[in-house]
């Protein structure tokens, strides 16, 4: 080893010693009065039981932002640890990796039943076994590095290549790997003594011999063991016991919803059928009255005029490219029969847009959060369409969207978004009005150059100026332009002062224009980011409403299960905290008491009304 490498190792060892010493000092200073509490296990003398006197509040019910983080760590931390253990096992093909996979599936098979306090000693024994196995594997891999990097020659005479592959005996030190490659490259071509060893060393992956995944898995396992001995996990254990008791309640609620939906859908179809029958009867009655009026002595024959009747040729639409194909003017077939009831508008009474029709039902599942699936804003596609309709003027687009989103009707909202503003409408009306009149004269004065010519529109400001100028009339695009040639005269001091003041005004105007342009540019950039933010918010709101509509049934089931869980904790608190009672016995007691909030379809209707 080089001296530089040795000095680097000493620095790392010194830093490690300092960290360990500081941690040891903190361990000695820990006490029960510390705000963070003690790191000791809550289970004294190996008495594993659920305790009601929990000093920490129930973070499962509070539902604050910090409580959500606690919920993820304590409720799902064991699943994350198992995933890391599986990653350590699936990352290699040695016997060490096989042990990780076996232990992980051994614990995953039980699921949350491991954490119901029933036989909790065996649960902790499994986790301790997994932690000890991880330590043993890391020690074995470190020990095998001596063989893979230093004593690799002992494998050659005994032909232990399968053993090397089975336990991943490969060198992971870059310096040693370089020395081995140099050693193999310097061998003569006819030397077969180390040829098998070289091929065996190249046949495996040296990354399997590293302890990276093992160290990460060990870190998660140690953290999970600390969680298993904490007060917070006791709250989770009560939740796990309630979930085991309510294992089949979700399926029962879904079946009840299916039966309720089938029943209400049948009733809805019957209502629509009765409405169709009533309208058909009204049509028949009206037709019979028309036939009765058109029959008998002195009756007036009723001849309805509809789109199916023959009309004169003068009514032919002039925009129709092929009027001969119009069915109104096509010659009747030789075997045609006149229709008795054409079903035209004269047979109906009422207006479909005004009549009180039966509205279609989107879903028969009760909505536990009113308005969760409603989206009364412009979606991202409509926002982009509005921006294109405004010629990508984002400032006008944002103003128009803000006004349009106050409208509840979806169609009117979109029409109001793409419609021009009131000022634009007034300008359009004024332009149409002035199109048939003479074009107006411009009221501004434009300085052409530094010579004697000026372009002046409209009447002059004083008669004295008119007398000092000669008129020259010209027309450009139908707009009269009056050009005046200024009489040449000797400049007086007053004219010089006036010219200097004019130049100052021009410079000030240029500075003002520059500031206005910079302000407009900054405002355009701000409006661009505001429009992007608006699109993102609209997309999130739209996708939230879409997912709420899709998950309406599941949200209802989760809502009922949460209410029943609260009822279960209130009515059977003593049984839940008794770790000696198994989950099956708790489920039987829960079913025998019949404390379900929803037991039938009528309960669903009652729950929906309340």
Short mmCIF file of N, CA and C in Angstrom, two decimals, residues 30 52 69 113 165 171 191 223-224 233 320 374 393 412 467 483 487 493 495 529 538 579:
data_model
loop_
_atom_site.label_atom_id
_atom_site.label_comp_id
_atom_site.label_asym_id
_atom_site.label_seq_id
_atom_site.Cartn_x
_atom_site.Cartn_y
_atom_site.Cartn_z
N UNK A 30 -28.17 10.73 28.05
CA UNK A 30 -29.60 10.51 27.86
C UNK A 30 -30.28 10.22 29.18
N UNK A 52 -52.79 1.06 27.36
CA UNK A 52 -53.70 2.16 27.08
C UNK A 52 -53.09 3.51 27.42
N UNK A 69 -46.61 12.14 7.64
CA UNK A 69 -45.25 11.59 7.57
C UNK A 69 -45.08 10.46 8.58
N UNK A 113 -50.43 -9.65 10.19
CA UNK A 113 -50.72 -10.52 11.33
C UNK A 113 -49.55 -10.63 12.29
N UNK A 165 -17.79 -19.24 -7.39
CA UNK A 165 -19.01 -18.70 -7.99
C UNK A 165 -20.18 -18.73 -7.01
N UNK A 171 -12.64 -10.08 -5.86
CA UNK A 171 -11.99 -8.93 -5.25
C UNK A 171 -12.67 -7.65 -5.72
N UNK A 191 1.53 -21.10 -20.42
CA UNK A 191 1.37 -21.46 -19.02
C UNK A 191 -0.11 -21.66 -18.73
N UNK A 223 -33.48 0.36 12.06
CA UNK A 223 -34.48 1.41 12.26
C UNK A 223 -35.86 0.80 12.53
N UNK A 224 -36.19 -0.26 11.82
CA UNK A 224 -37.48 -0.90 12.03
C UNK A 224 -37.56 -1.58 13.39
N UNK A 233 -45.64 2.73 17.54
CA UNK A 233 -46.05 1.51 16.85
C UNK A 233 -47.21 0.83 17.56
N UNK A 320 -77.29 24.74 -52.25
CA UNK A 320 -77.19 23.29 -52.41
C UNK A 320 -76.50 22.99 -53.74
N UNK A 374 -66.84 17.30 -9.10
CA UNK A 374 -67.25 18.43 -9.94
C UNK A 374 -66.02 19.24 -10.36
N UNK A 393 -52.17 36.43 -26.59
CA UNK A 393 -52.06 37.57 -25.67
C UNK A 393 -52.45 37.05 -24.29
N UNK A 412 -71.65 28.09 -21.56
CA UNK A 412 -71.55 29.54 -21.48
C UNK A 412 -70.18 29.98 -20.97
N UNK A 467 -51.39 81.16 -42.03
CA UNK A 467 -50.94 82.23 -42.92
C UNK A 467 -49.46 82.14 -43.21
N UNK A 483 -49.77 68.75 -46.73
CA UNK A 483 -48.36 69.04 -46.50
C UNK A 483 -48.17 70.57 -46.62
N UNK A 487 -42.29 78.59 -44.51
CA UNK A 487 -41.57 79.72 -45.10
C UNK A 487 -40.21 79.87 -44.44
N UNK A 493 -33.34 83.91 -31.87
CA UNK A 493 -32.99 83.22 -30.61
C UNK A 493 -34.17 82.47 -30.00
N UNK A 495 -36.45 80.95 -31.68
CA UNK A 495 -36.57 79.68 -32.40
C UNK A 495 -35.54 78.67 -31.92
N UNK A 529 -45.53 33.10 -17.02
CA UNK A 529 -45.42 32.18 -15.89
C UNK A 529 -46.76 32.03 -15.16
N UNK A 538 -55.03 24.02 -13.12
CA UNK A 538 -56.22 23.46 -13.79
C UNK A 538 -56.05 21.97 -14.06
N UNK A 579 -53.87 -8.36 24.33
CA UNK A 579 -53.07 -9.07 23.34
C UNK A 579 -53.24 -10.56 23.36
#
